[in-house]
Amino acid sequence: MGGLTHLTMAGALDGLAKKEFTAVELAEAHVRAVEAIRPLNAFITETPDRALEMAKASDTRRAKGEAGPMDGLPIAVKDLFCTKGVPTTAASHILDGFKPEYESTVTSNLWRDGAVMLGKVNLDEFAMGSANITSYHGNVVSPWSPGEPGNWSRQLVPGGSSGGSAAAVAARAALGATGTDTGGSIRQPASFTGIVGIKPTYGRCSRWGVVAFASSLDQAGPMTRTVEDAAIMLRSMCGFDPKDSTSVDMPVPDFRAALTGDIRGLKVGIPKEYRVDGMPAEIARIWDQGIEWLKAAGAEPVEISLPHTKYALATYYIVAPAEASSNLARYDGVRYGLRVEGSGLKEMYENTRGAGFGKEVRRRILIGTYVLSAGYYDAYYNKARQVRTRIKWDFDEAFRQCDVILTPTAPSTAFAIGEKMDDPIQMYLNDVFTVPASLAGLPGMSVPAGLGSDGLPLGLQLLGRPFDEETVLRVGQVIEKAAGTPALPPFVA
Amino acid sequence: MSLDKATVAKIAHLARIKVPEEELDHLAGELSQILTFVEQLNEVDTNNVPPMTSVAAQKLRRRKDEVTDGGYAGKVLSNGPETAEGFYVVPKVVE
């Protein structure tokens, strides 16, 4: 049964349909895999009993001919999605002991379609980070780290904030995982771990029941090992939700059907501003390689300009903390989670939040509080919202000249835990290629494109017009095919 | 923009986060660094540019003003660190 954890979702669905194995057998193999990857610290909460129970129910449905589009597929859930009766921590001390009485819409959709929950995976605290080194539950180690677990010569980061999701999928402990992306938190870890990750258009996936970070940016999406699997899982996650006022009421396409392989005549935008100063040669090389692959498949590269690219990061680091400072005001020690007593109500709030939030979260709440405070609101927050409009206009203009945009996903391969930690700006630069599309609400995907000179994965990013995930996925699959079978990480379950 | 220790202490109080005195200096340095970084936005001409309110081109939906959910105080309170008789309990506010 060892091979079951190396299947794709599409392959597993075939096997289940042909009765080559049962959903219970598939779940058992994955429950063992989850245990085997414990050295990576990818899971915060394992739910083996629930996995087996859900798998059993799946087998019953399949026997009756009532199998859903993801029936029997074991997945991991980022611990930012509220799951009824299962601890939900957002990787923060402040949510200690929190067991939601409700289920997020995205996870409800996945269970409706038959998916099986293996557990809740680690992340940066409140999804704030690009390396999965800010979790209260400890760092996640990438399965790409050289050496043996426990005896690694270097412990590499899996990227962040969806680092546990990325590590679990890359290490073959889950067929897929949910992620969330605020400034690149699905795409950058996908690039670092050699998997596929797509952030859909803002409004496609409901944010209801997802612990909020920056509400105008947060968007859920799937992390899988192939583009086809991303299409399968994305379809189940998406859909209109009246409980989220920013959810968009439009039909969800059959994304898998969009994977025709035919991209002839498609115009692929290559933004000149993404050739940033000091870009490592191998990033430029893999980007050029991607352009060549798409050309060979009949697409036409066109140079485009996104003139406000260099201001995206600064815009993001005002807008996101501002929204975070407001969203995280709810953690006050009264309604859920940690409470640290004080002499009065105010002191109890301050003690609870002082003890409950980690350094990065504290730093961002303070920046957000500052830029929203009287006297600074216009100079910082309003200015950033205006620049955000200009960034959106840049994309509107670019999409008059092209159908999809190709860029690198991240400015480097994975770095080691401990590197870049002292300087917040250095850490923020990880998101330099992913943030602009987040600000514009556009769909974006990272596809594995090969290995860097250090033998670590590198991804290419595709950006699409609003609600045109289909083109993004179609082009992504062409890159995936051209890049060939991606290498396995040194450590798999 | 450079923030001093006193300003950081004030922001921390506004944000209701207790920050130990010995961390204030370091934090002031980090926050100043971030603010200096974001000040490059002043280079962008934003005359007559509307601030973005919603990235999706849709109007906020309205729903009927009616009760569709509720009646489960127990569930709502189930995660409260201290509750009694259907209420959250907080330290005494009024003498």
Coordinates of C-alpha atoms in Angstrom, one line a residue:
Chain A
M1 CA 0.0 0.0 0.0
G2 CA 3.1 2.2 0.1
G3 CA 2.3 3.7 -3.3
L4 CA -1.0 5.2 -2.2
T5 CA 0.6 8.3 -0.8
H6 CA 2.4 9.0 -4.1
L7 CA -0.8 9.2 -6.1
T8 CA -2.2 12.4 -7.5
M9 CA -5.8 13.3 -6.6
A10 CA -6.8 12.4 -10.2
G11 CA -5.0 9.1 -9.9
A12 CA -6.6 8.4 -6.5
L13 CA -10.1 9.1 -7.8
D14 CA -9.5 6.7 -10.7
G15 CA -8.2 4.0 -8.3
L16 CA -11.2 4.4 -6.0
A17 CA -13.6 4.3 -8.9
K18 CA -12.0 1.1 -10.2
K19 CA -12.1 -0.4 -6.7
E20 CA -8.3 -0.9 -6.7
F21 CA -8.4 0.3 -3.1
T22 CA -10.9 1.7 -0.7
A23 CA -11.1 5.2 0.8
V24 CA -10.3 3.6 4.2
E25 CA -7.1 2.1 2.8
L26 CA -6.2 5.4 1.3
A27 CA -6.9 7.2 4.6
E28 CA -4.9 4.6 6.6
A29 CA -1.9 5.0 4.4
H30 CA -2.1 8.8 4.8
V31 CA -2.6 8.6 8.6
R32 CA 0.7 6.6 8.8
A33 CA 2.3 9.1 6.5
V34 CA 1.2 12.0 8.8
E35 CA 2.9 10.1 11.7
A36 CA 6.0 9.5 9.7
I37 CA 6.6 13.2 8.9
R38 CA 6.3 14.4 12.5
P39 CA 9.9 15.5 12.5
L40 CA 8.8 18.3 10.0
N41 CA 6.3 19.7 12.6
A42 CA 3.9 20.2 9.8
F43 CA 0.8 19.3 11.7
I44 CA -0.5 21.1 14.8
T45 CA -3.4 18.7 15.3
E46 CA -3.7 15.3 13.8
T47 CA -7.2 13.9 13.4
P48 CA -6.7 10.2 12.5
D49 CA -10.0 9.0 14.0
R50 CA -12.0 11.6 12.1
A51 CA -10.1 10.7 8.9
L52 CA -11.0 7.0 9.2
E53 CA -14.6 7.8 10.0
M54 CA -14.9 10.2 7.0
A55 CA -13.2 7.6 4.8
K56 CA -15.7 4.9 5.9
A57 CA -18.6 7.2 5.1
S58 CA -17.0 7.9 1.7
D59 CA -16.8 4.2 0.9
T60 CA -20.4 3.8 1.8
R61 CA -21.4 6.7 -0.5
R62 CA -19.3 5.3 -3.4
A63 CA -20.9 1.9 -3.0
K64 CA -24.3 3.6 -3.4
G65 CA -23.1 5.5 -6.5
E66 CA -23.2 8.8 -4.6
A67 CA -19.5 9.7 -4.7
G68 CA -18.8 13.4 -4.8
P69 CA -16.0 15.1 -6.9
M70 CA -13.4 14.7 -4.2
D71 CA -14.8 11.6 -2.5
G72 CA -12.2 9.8 -0.3
L73 CA -9.3 12.2 -1.0
P74 CA -7.3 12.8 2.2
I75 CA -6.3 16.4 2.7
A76 CA -4.7 18.6 5.3
V77 CA -6.4 21.9 6.5
K78 CA -4.4 25.0 7.3
D79 CA -5.1 25.8 10.9
L80 CA -6.6 29.1 10.0
F81 CA -9.9 27.5 8.8
C82 CA -12.4 27.0 11.6
T83 CA -13.4 23.3 11.9
K84 CA -16.2 22.4 14.1
G85 CA -15.2 20.6 17.3
V86 CA -11.5 20.5 16.2
P87 CA -9.0 23.0 17.8
T88 CA -8.3 25.9 15.6
T89 CA -5.2 27.9 16.7
A90 CA -4.1 30.2 13.8
A91 CA -0.7 29.2 15.2
S92 CA -1.2 31.7 18.0
H93 CA -0.9 31.3 21.8
I94 CA -3.9 33.7 22.0
L95 CA -6.3 31.0 20.6
D96 CA -5.2 28.3 23.0
G97 CA -8.1 26.0 23.7
F98 CA -10.4 27.4 21.0
K99 CA -12.7 24.8 19.5
P100 CA -15.1 26.4 17.0
E101 CA -18.8 25.6 17.1
Y102 CA -19.0 26.1 13.4
E103 CA -17.3 25.0 10.2
S104 CA -15.7 27.4 7.6
T105 CA -17.6 27.6 4.3
V106 CA -14.5 26.4 2.3
T107 CA -14.0 23.3 4.5
S108 CA -17.8 22.6 4.5
N109 CA -17.6 22.7 0.7
L110 CA -14.7 20.2 0.7
W111 CA -16.5 17.8 3.1
R112 CA -19.7 18.1 1.0
D113 CA -17.7 16.9 -2.0
G114 CA -16.3 14.0 0.0
A115 CA -12.8 15.0 1.1
V116 CA -11.3 13.4 4.2
M117 CA -9.6 15.5 6.9
L118 CA -6.2 14.3 8.1
G119 CA -5.6 17.2 10.5
K120 CA -4.8 20.9 10.9
V121 CA -1.5 22.1 9.6
N122 CA 1.0 24.6 10.9
L123 CA 1.4 28.2 9.6
D124 CA 2.9 31.5 10.5
E125 CA 1.0 33.0 13.4
F126 CA -2.2 34.6 12.0
A127 CA -0.6 33.9 8.5
M128 CA 1.9 36.7 9.1
G129 CA 5.2 35.5 7.7
S130 CA 7.0 34.1 4.7
A131 CA 9.0 31.3 6.3
N132 CA 6.8 29.5 8.8
I133 CA 9.1 30.6 11.6
T134 CA 6.6 32.7 13.6
S135 CA 4.3 29.9 14.7
Y136 CA 3.6 29.5 18.5
H137 CA 3.7 25.8 17.7
G138 CA 7.3 25.9 16.4
N139 CA 8.9 26.1 13.0
V140 CA 8.0 23.8 10.1
V141 CA 11.1 22.2 8.5
S142 CA 11.0 21.7 4.7
P143 CA 11.2 18.1 3.5
W144 CA 13.8 19.5 1.1
S145 CA 16.3 20.1 4.0
P146 CA 19.5 18.2 3.2
G147 CA 20.3 15.2 5.4
E148 CA 18.1 13.0 7.6
P149 CA 15.3 14.2 9.9
G150 CA 16.8 14.9 13.3
N151 CA 20.3 15.1 11.7
W152 CA 19.8 17.8 9.1
S153 CA 22.9 19.6 7.9
R154 CA 20.7 22.7 7.3
Q155 CA 17.0 23.2 8.2
L156 CA 15.3 24.9 5.3
V157 CA 12.1 26.8 5.6
P158 CA 9.1 25.6 3.7
G159 CA 8.0 29.1 2.9
G160 CA 5.0 30.8 4.5
S161 CA 2.5 31.4 5.7
S162 CA 1.0 28.1 4.4
G163 CA 4.3 26.3 5.3
G164 CA 2.7 23.3 7.0
S165 CA 0.4 22.8 4.0
A166 CA 3.3 22.9 1.6
A167 CA 5.5 20.6 3.7
A168 CA 2.7 18.0 4.2
V169 CA 1.9 17.9 0.4
A170 CA 5.5 17.9 -0.7
A171 CA 6.4 15.1 1.8
R172 CA 3.5 12.9 0.5
A173 CA 1.5 13.0 3.7
A174 CA -1.6 14.6 2.1
L175 CA -2.8 14.6 -1.5
G176 CA -3.6 18.3 -1.1
A177 CA -4.0 21.0 1.5
T178 CA -5.9 24.2 1.9
G179 CA -3.9 27.3 2.0
T180 CA -4.6 31.0 2.3
D181 CA -2.9 33.8 0.5
T182 CA -2.8 37.4 1.6
G183 CA 0.4 38.6 -0.1
G184 CA 1.7 35.3 -1.5
S185 CA 1.2 32.8 1.3
I186 CA 0.1 30.0 -1.1
R187 CA 2.3 30.8 -4.0
Q188 CA 5.7 31.4 -2.3
P189 CA 5.6 28.1 -0.2
A190 CA 4.5 26.2 -3.3
S191 CA 7.6 27.6 -5.1
F192 CA 9.9 26.7 -2.2
T193 CA 8.6 23.1 -1.9
G194 CA 8.1 22.2 -5.6
I195 CA 4.3 22.0 -5.6
V196 CA 1.4 23.8 -7.2
G197 CA -0.5 26.5 -5.4
I198 CA -3.2 28.8 -6.7
K199 CA -4.8 31.8 -5.2
P200 CA -8.1 32.4 -7.0
T201 CA -9.6 35.8 -7.8
Y202 CA -10.7 37.7 -4.6
G203 CA -14.3 36.8 -4.0
R204 CA -14.2 33.3 -5.5
C205 CA -13.6 31.5 -2.2
S206 CA -15.6 32.4 0.9
R207 CA -13.7 33.9 3.7
W208 CA -16.4 32.9 6.2
G209 CA -15.0 30.9 9.1
V210 CA -11.4 31.6 8.0
V211 CA -9.5 33.5 10.8
A212 CA -9.1 37.0 9.3
F213 CA -5.7 38.6 8.7
A214 CA -6.3 41.4 6.1
S215 CA -9.8 41.1 4.8
S216 CA -9.4 42.9 1.5
L217 CA -6.6 40.6 0.5
D218 CA -7.2 37.2 2.2
Q219 CA -8.2 34.4 -0.2
A220 CA -8.2 30.7 0.2
G221 CA -6.8 28.3 -2.4
P222 CA -5.6 24.7 -2.9
M223 CA -2.0 23.4 -2.7
T224 CA -1.5 20.2 -4.6
R225 CA 1.2 18.3 -6.5
T226 CA -0.2 18.8 -10.0
V227 CA -2.1 21.5 -11.9
E228 CA -4.9 19.0 -12.6
D229 CA -5.3 18.4 -8.9
A230 CA -5.4 22.1 -8.2
A231 CA -8.2 22.4 -10.7
I232 CA -10.1 19.5 -9.0
M233 CA -9.7 21.0 -5.5
L234 CA -10.3 24.6 -6.4
R235 CA -13.6 23.7 -7.9
S236 CA -14.8 22.2 -4.6
M237 CA -13.5 25.2 -2.6
C238 CA -15.1 27.9 -4.6
G239 CA -18.7 29.1 -4.7
F240 CA -21.0 31.9 -3.7
D241 CA -21.6 32.3 0.0
P242 CA -24.2 34.7 1.3
K243 CA -22.4 34.7 4.6
D244 CA -19.4 36.6 3.1
S245 CA -20.4 40.0 1.8
T246 CA -17.4 40.0 -0.5
S247 CA -18.2 36.6 -2.0
V248 CA -19.0 36.9 -5.7
D249 CA -22.2 35.4 -7.0
M250 CA -21.1 33.7 -10.2
P251 CA -21.0 30.2 -11.5
V252 CA -17.9 28.1 -10.7
P253 CA -16.5 26.6 -14.0
D254 CA -15.3 23.1 -14.3
F255 CA -11.7 24.0 -14.0
R256 CA -10.5 20.6 -15.0
A257 CA -12.2 20.9 -18.4
A258 CA -10.1 24.0 -19.1
L259 CA -6.9 21.9 -19.2
T260 CA -6.9 21.4 -22.9
G261 CA -3.2 22.0 -23.4
D262 CA -4.0 24.3 -26.3
I263 CA -2.5 27.8 -25.7
R264 CA -1.8 28.6 -29.4
G265 CA -2.2 32.3 -30.1
L266 CA -2.4 33.2 -26.4
K267 CA -0.5 36.4 -25.5
V268 CA 1.7 36.1 -22.5
G269 CA 2.7 39.3 -20.8
I270 CA 6.3 39.6 -19.5
P271 CA 6.4 42.6 -17.1
K272 CA 9.7 44.4 -17.6
E273 CA 9.6 45.8 -14.0
Y274 CA 9.9 42.3 -12.6
R275 CA 13.6 42.1 -13.7
V276 CA 14.6 43.6 -10.4
D277 CA 18.1 44.8 -9.5
G278 CA 20.2 42.0 -8.3
M279 CA 17.9 39.2 -9.4
P280 CA 19.8 36.0 -9.1
A281 CA 20.9 34.6 -12.5
E282 CA 19.1 31.4 -12.0
I283 CA 15.8 33.1 -11.4
A284 CA 16.2 35.0 -14.7
R285 CA 17.3 31.7 -16.4
I286 CA 14.2 29.8 -15.2
W287 CA 11.9 32.7 -16.2
D288 CA 13.5 32.8 -19.7
Q289 CA 13.0 29.0 -19.9
G290 CA 9.3 29.4 -19.1
I291 CA 9.0 32.0 -21.9
E292 CA 10.6 29.5 -24.3
W293 CA 8.3 26.7 -23.2
L294 CA 5.2 28.8 -23.8
K295 CA 6.5 30.0 -27.2
A296 CA 7.2 26.4 -28.2
A297 CA 3.5 25.6 -27.4
G298 CA 2.3 28.4 -29.7
A299 CA 1.9 31.3 -27.3
E300 CA 3.2 34.7 -28.1
P301 CA 5.3 36.6 -25.4
V302 CA 4.7 40.3 -25.3
E303 CA 6.6 42.8 -23.1
I304 CA 4.3 44.7 -20.8
S305 CA 4.8 47.4 -18.2
L306 CA 3.5 47.5 -14.7
P307 CA 5.0 50.8 -13.6
H308 CA 4.0 50.8 -10.0
T309 CA 5.4 47.4 -9.2
K310 CA 8.2 48.8 -7.0
Y311 CA 5.6 50.4 -4.7
A312 CA 3.5 47.3 -4.2
L313 CA 5.4 46.0 -1.1
A314 CA 5.3 49.4 0.7
T315 CA 1.5 49.6 -0.1
Y316 CA 1.0 46.1 1.2
Y317 CA 2.9 46.8 4.4
I318 CA 0.5 49.6 5.2
V319 CA -2.8 48.0 4.0
A320 CA -2.3 44.6 5.5
P321 CA -1.2 45.7 9.0
A322 CA -4.0 48.3 9.1
E323 CA -6.6 45.7 8.4
A324 CA -4.9 43.2 10.8
S325 CA -4.9 45.7 13.6
S326 CA -8.6 46.0 13.2
N327 CA -9.3 42.3 12.7
L328 CA -7.2 41.2 15.6
A329 CA -8.9 43.6 18.0
R330 CA -11.4 40.7 18.8
Y331 CA -8.7 38.8 20.7
D332 CA -9.2 40.4 24.1
G333 CA -9.4 37.5 26.5
V334 CA -13.2 37.7 26.8
R335 CA -14.9 35.5 24.2
Y336 CA -12.3 32.8 23.4
G337 CA -8.8 31.7 23.9
L338 CA -6.2 32.9 26.4
R339 CA -7.0 35.2 29.3
V340 CA -4.3 36.8 31.4
E341 CA -5.8 38.5 34.4
G342 CA -5.1 42.1 35.3
S343 CA -6.2 44.6 38.0
G344 CA -9.0 46.0 35.7
L345 CA -10.5 45.4 32.3
K346 CA -7.9 47.4 30.4
E347 CA -5.1 45.8 32.1
M348 CA -6.6 42.4 31.4
Y349 CA -6.8 43.2 27.7
E350 CA -3.2 44.4 27.6
N351 CA -1.8 41.5 29.5
T352 CA -3.8 39.0 27.4
R353 CA -2.7 40.5 24.1
G354 CA 0.9 41.1 25.3
A355 CA 1.3 37.5 26.3
G356 CA -0.8 36.0 23.5
F357 CA 0.7 37.6 20.4
G358 CA 4.1 36.8 19.1
K359 CA 6.7 39.3 18.0
E360 CA 5.7 39.6 14.3
V361 CA 2.0 39.9 15.0
R362 CA 2.7 42.5 17.6
R363 CA 4.9 44.5 15.2
R364 CA 2.2 44.4 12.6
I365 CA -0.6 45.4 14.9
L366 CA 1.5 48.3 16.1
I367 CA 2.3 49.5 12.6
G368 CA -1.4 49.2 11.7
T369 CA -2.5 51.0 14.8
Y370 CA -0.1 53.8 14.0
V371 CA -1.0 54.3 10.3
L372 CA -4.7 54.4 11.2
S373 CA -4.2 56.8 14.1
A374 CA -5.4 60.4 14.0
G375 CA -3.0 62.6 12.1
Y376 CA -1.4 59.7 10.1
Y377 CA -4.5 58.2 8.5
D378 CA -4.2 60.3 5.3
A379 CA -0.5 60.3 5.0
Y380 CA -0.1 56.6 5.3
Y381 CA -3.3 54.6 5.0
N382 CA -5.2 56.7 2.5
K383 CA -2.1 57.2 0.4
A384 CA -1.5 53.5 0.3
R385 CA -5.1 52.9 -0.8
Q386 CA -4.6 55.4 -3.7
V387 CA -1.4 53.7 -4.8
R388 CA -3.3 50.4 -4.6
T389 CA -5.7 51.8 -7.2
R390 CA -2.9 52.7 -9.5
I391 CA -1.4 49.2 -9.2
K392 CA -4.8 47.8 -10.1
W393 CA -5.0 50.2 -13.1
D394 CA -1.5 49.0 -14.3
F395 CA -2.9 45.4 -14.5
D396 CA -6.1 46.6 -16.2
E397 CA -4.0 48.2 -18.9
A398 CA -1.6 45.2 -19.2
F399 CA -4.5 42.9 -19.7
R400 CA -5.5 44.9 -22.7
Q401 CA -2.3 43.7 -24.3
C402 CA -2.1 40.1 -23.0
D403 CA -4.1 37.2 -21.8
V404 CA -1.9 36.0 -18.9
I405 CA 1.2 37.2 -17.2
L406 CA 4.4 35.1 -16.5
T407 CA 6.8 36.0 -13.7
P408 CA 9.0 34.2 -11.2
T409 CA 7.2 33.3 -8.0
A410 CA 9.9 34.1 -5.5
P411 CA 13.2 35.9 -5.6
S412 CA 15.2 32.9 -4.3
T413 CA 15.0 29.2 -3.5
A414 CA 14.3 28.3 0.2
F415 CA 16.6 29.7 2.8
A416 CA 17.6 28.2 6.1
I417 CA 15.7 28.7 9.4
G418 CA 17.5 31.6 11.1
E419 CA 18.6 33.4 8.0
K420 CA 17.0 36.8 7.2
M421 CA 15.3 36.9 10.6
D422 CA 16.8 40.1 12.0
D423 CA 15.6 42.4 9.3
P424 CA 11.9 42.7 8.7
I425 CA 12.3 44.4 5.4
Q426 CA 14.6 41.6 4.1
M427 CA 12.0 39.1 5.0
Y428 CA 9.2 41.1 3.4
L429 CA 11.1 41.0 0.1
N430 CA 10.2 37.4 -0.3
D431 CA 6.8 38.5 -1.4
V432 CA 8.0 41.1 -4.0
F433 CA 6.6 39.1 -7.0
T434 CA 3.4 37.9 -5.4
V435 CA 2.1 41.0 -3.6
P436 CA 1.1 43.1 -6.6
A437 CA -1.5 40.6 -7.8
S438 CA -2.8 40.3 -4.3
L439 CA -3.4 44.0 -4.1
A440 CA -5.2 43.8 -7.5
G441 CA -7.3 40.8 -6.4
L442 CA -6.1 38.7 -9.4
P443 CA -5.8 35.0 -9.6
G444 CA -2.2 33.7 -9.4
M445 CA -0.6 30.4 -9.4
S446 CA 2.9 29.0 -8.8
V447 CA 3.9 26.0 -10.9
P448 CA 7.2 24.0 -10.2
A449 CA 9.6 24.9 -13.1
G450 CA 12.8 23.2 -12.1
L451 CA 15.6 23.3 -9.6
G452 CA 18.0 26.0 -8.8
S453 CA 21.8 25.5 -8.7
D454 CA 21.4 24.5 -5.0
G455 CA 19.1 21.6 -6.1
L456 CA 16.0 23.3 -4.6
P457 CA 12.7 23.9 -6.3
L458 CA 11.8 27.1 -8.1
G459 CA 8.4 28.1 -9.3
L460 CA 7.0 30.2 -12.1
Q461 CA 4.0 32.4 -11.4
L462 CA 1.1 33.0 -13.7
L463 CA -1.4 35.8 -13.2
G464 CA -4.7 36.1 -14.9
R465 CA -7.6 38.4 -15.5
P466 CA -10.2 38.6 -12.7
F467 CA -12.2 35.3 -12.7
D468 CA -10.1 33.8 -15.5
E469 CA -8.5 31.0 -13.4
E470 CA -9.2 28.8 -16.4
T471 CA -6.5 30.4 -18.5
V472 CA -4.1 30.4 -15.6
L473 CA -4.6 26.7 -15.0
R474 CA -4.4 25.9 -18.8
V475 CA -1.1 27.7 -19.2
G476 CA 0.2 26.3 -15.9
Q477 CA -0.3 22.8 -17.1
V478 CA 1.7 23.5 -20.3
I479 CA 4.6 24.7 -18.1
E480 CA 4.2 21.7 -15.8
K481 CA 4.4 19.3 -18.8
A482 CA 7.4 21.1 -20.3
A483 CA 9.2 21.1 -17.0
G484 CA 8.8 17.3 -16.7
T485 CA 8.3 15.2 -13.6
P486 CA 9.5 17.3 -10.6
A487 CA 12.1 15.8 -8.3
L488 CA 11.1 14.3 -5.0
P489 CA 12.3 16.0 -1.8
P490 CA 15.0 14.1 0.1
F491 CA 12.5 13.2 2.9
V492 CA 9.1 11.8 2.1
A493 CA 6.7 9.8 4.3
Chain B
M1 CA 9.7 58.9 10.1
S2 CA 11.5 58.0 13.2
L3 CA 9.5 56.8 16.2
D4 CA 10.7 57.4 19.8
K5 CA 10.2 55.1 22.7
A6 CA 7.3 57.2 24.1
T7 CA 5.4 57.1 20.9
V8 CA 5.8 53.3 20.7
A9 CA 4.5 53.0 24.3
K10 CA 1.5 55.2 23.3
I11 CA 0.7 53.1 20.2
A12 CA 1.1 49.9 22.3
H13 CA -1.4 51.3 24.7
L14 CA -3.8 52.3 21.9
A15 CA -3.5 48.7 20.6
R16 CA -4.0 47.3 24.1
I17 CA -0.8 45.3 23.9
K18 CA 1.5 45.2 26.9
V19 CA 5.0 45.7 25.7
P20 CA 7.8 45.3 28.3
E21 CA 9.8 48.5 28.9
E22 CA 13.0 46.8 27.8
E23 CA 11.6 46.0 24.4
L24 CA 10.5 49.5 23.5
D25 CA 13.9 50.7 22.1
H26 CA 14.3 47.8 19.8
L27 CA 10.7 48.0 18.7
A28 CA 11.0 51.7 18.0
G29 CA 14.0 50.9 15.7
E30 CA 12.1 48.2 13.8
L31 CA 8.9 50.3 13.4
S32 CA 10.9 53.3 12.2
Q33 CA 12.7 51.2 9.7
I34 CA 9.3 50.0 8.3
L35 CA 7.9 53.5 8.2
T36 CA 11.0 54.8 6.4
F37 CA 10.5 51.9 3.9
V38 CA 6.9 52.7 3.2
E39 CA 7.6 56.5 2.8
Q40 CA 8.7 55.8 -0.8
L41 CA 5.0 56.0 -1.6
N42 CA 5.3 59.7 -1.5
E43 CA 7.0 59.5 -4.9
V44 CA 3.7 58.3 -6.5
D45 CA 1.4 60.9 -8.0
T46 CA -2.0 60.2 -6.5
N47 CA -3.8 63.4 -7.5
N48 CA -7.4 62.6 -8.4
V49 CA -6.8 58.9 -7.7
P50 CA -9.6 57.4 -5.7
P51 CA -8.5 55.3 -2.7
M52 CA -9.4 51.6 -3.2
T53 CA -12.4 50.5 -1.2
S54 CA -13.1 47.2 -2.8
V55 CA -10.9 45.2 -5.2
A56 CA -13.9 43.3 -6.7
A57 CA -16.0 45.3 -9.0
Q58 CA -19.3 44.7 -7.2
K59 CA -21.6 46.7 -4.9
L60 CA -22.0 45.5 -1.4
R61 CA -25.0 43.2 -1.2
R62 CA -27.9 44.0 1.0
R63 CA -29.9 41.5 2.8
K64 CA -33.3 41.7 4.4
D65 CA -33.4 43.0 8.0
E66 CA -34.5 39.8 9.6
V67 CA -33.4 37.2 12.1
T68 CA -32.1 34.1 10.3
D69 CA -30.0 32.5 12.9
G70 CA -29.5 32.4 16.7
G71 CA -30.9 31.1 19.9
Y72 CA -27.8 29.2 21.0
A73 CA -26.2 31.2 23.8
G74 CA -24.5 28.1 25.0
K75 CA -22.6 27.6 21.8
V76 CA -21.7 31.3 21.6
L77 CA -20.3 31.1 25.2
S78 CA -18.7 27.7 24.9
N79 CA -15.2 29.1 24.3
G80 CA -15.3 32.0 26.8
P81 CA -12.5 31.8 29.4
E82 CA -15.0 32.8 32.1
T83 CA -18.8 32.7 31.8
A84 CA -21.8 32.6 34.2
E85 CA -25.5 32.4 33.7
G86 CA -25.4 33.0 30.0
F87 CA -22.9 35.9 30.1
Y88 CA -19.2 36.5 29.7
V89 CA -17.6 37.6 32.9
V90 CA -15.0 40.4 32.9
P91 CA -13.1 42.2 35.8
K92 CA -15.2 44.8 37.5
V93 CA -15.4 48.0 35.5
V94 CA -17.6 50.2 37.7
E95 CA -17.0 50.6 41.4

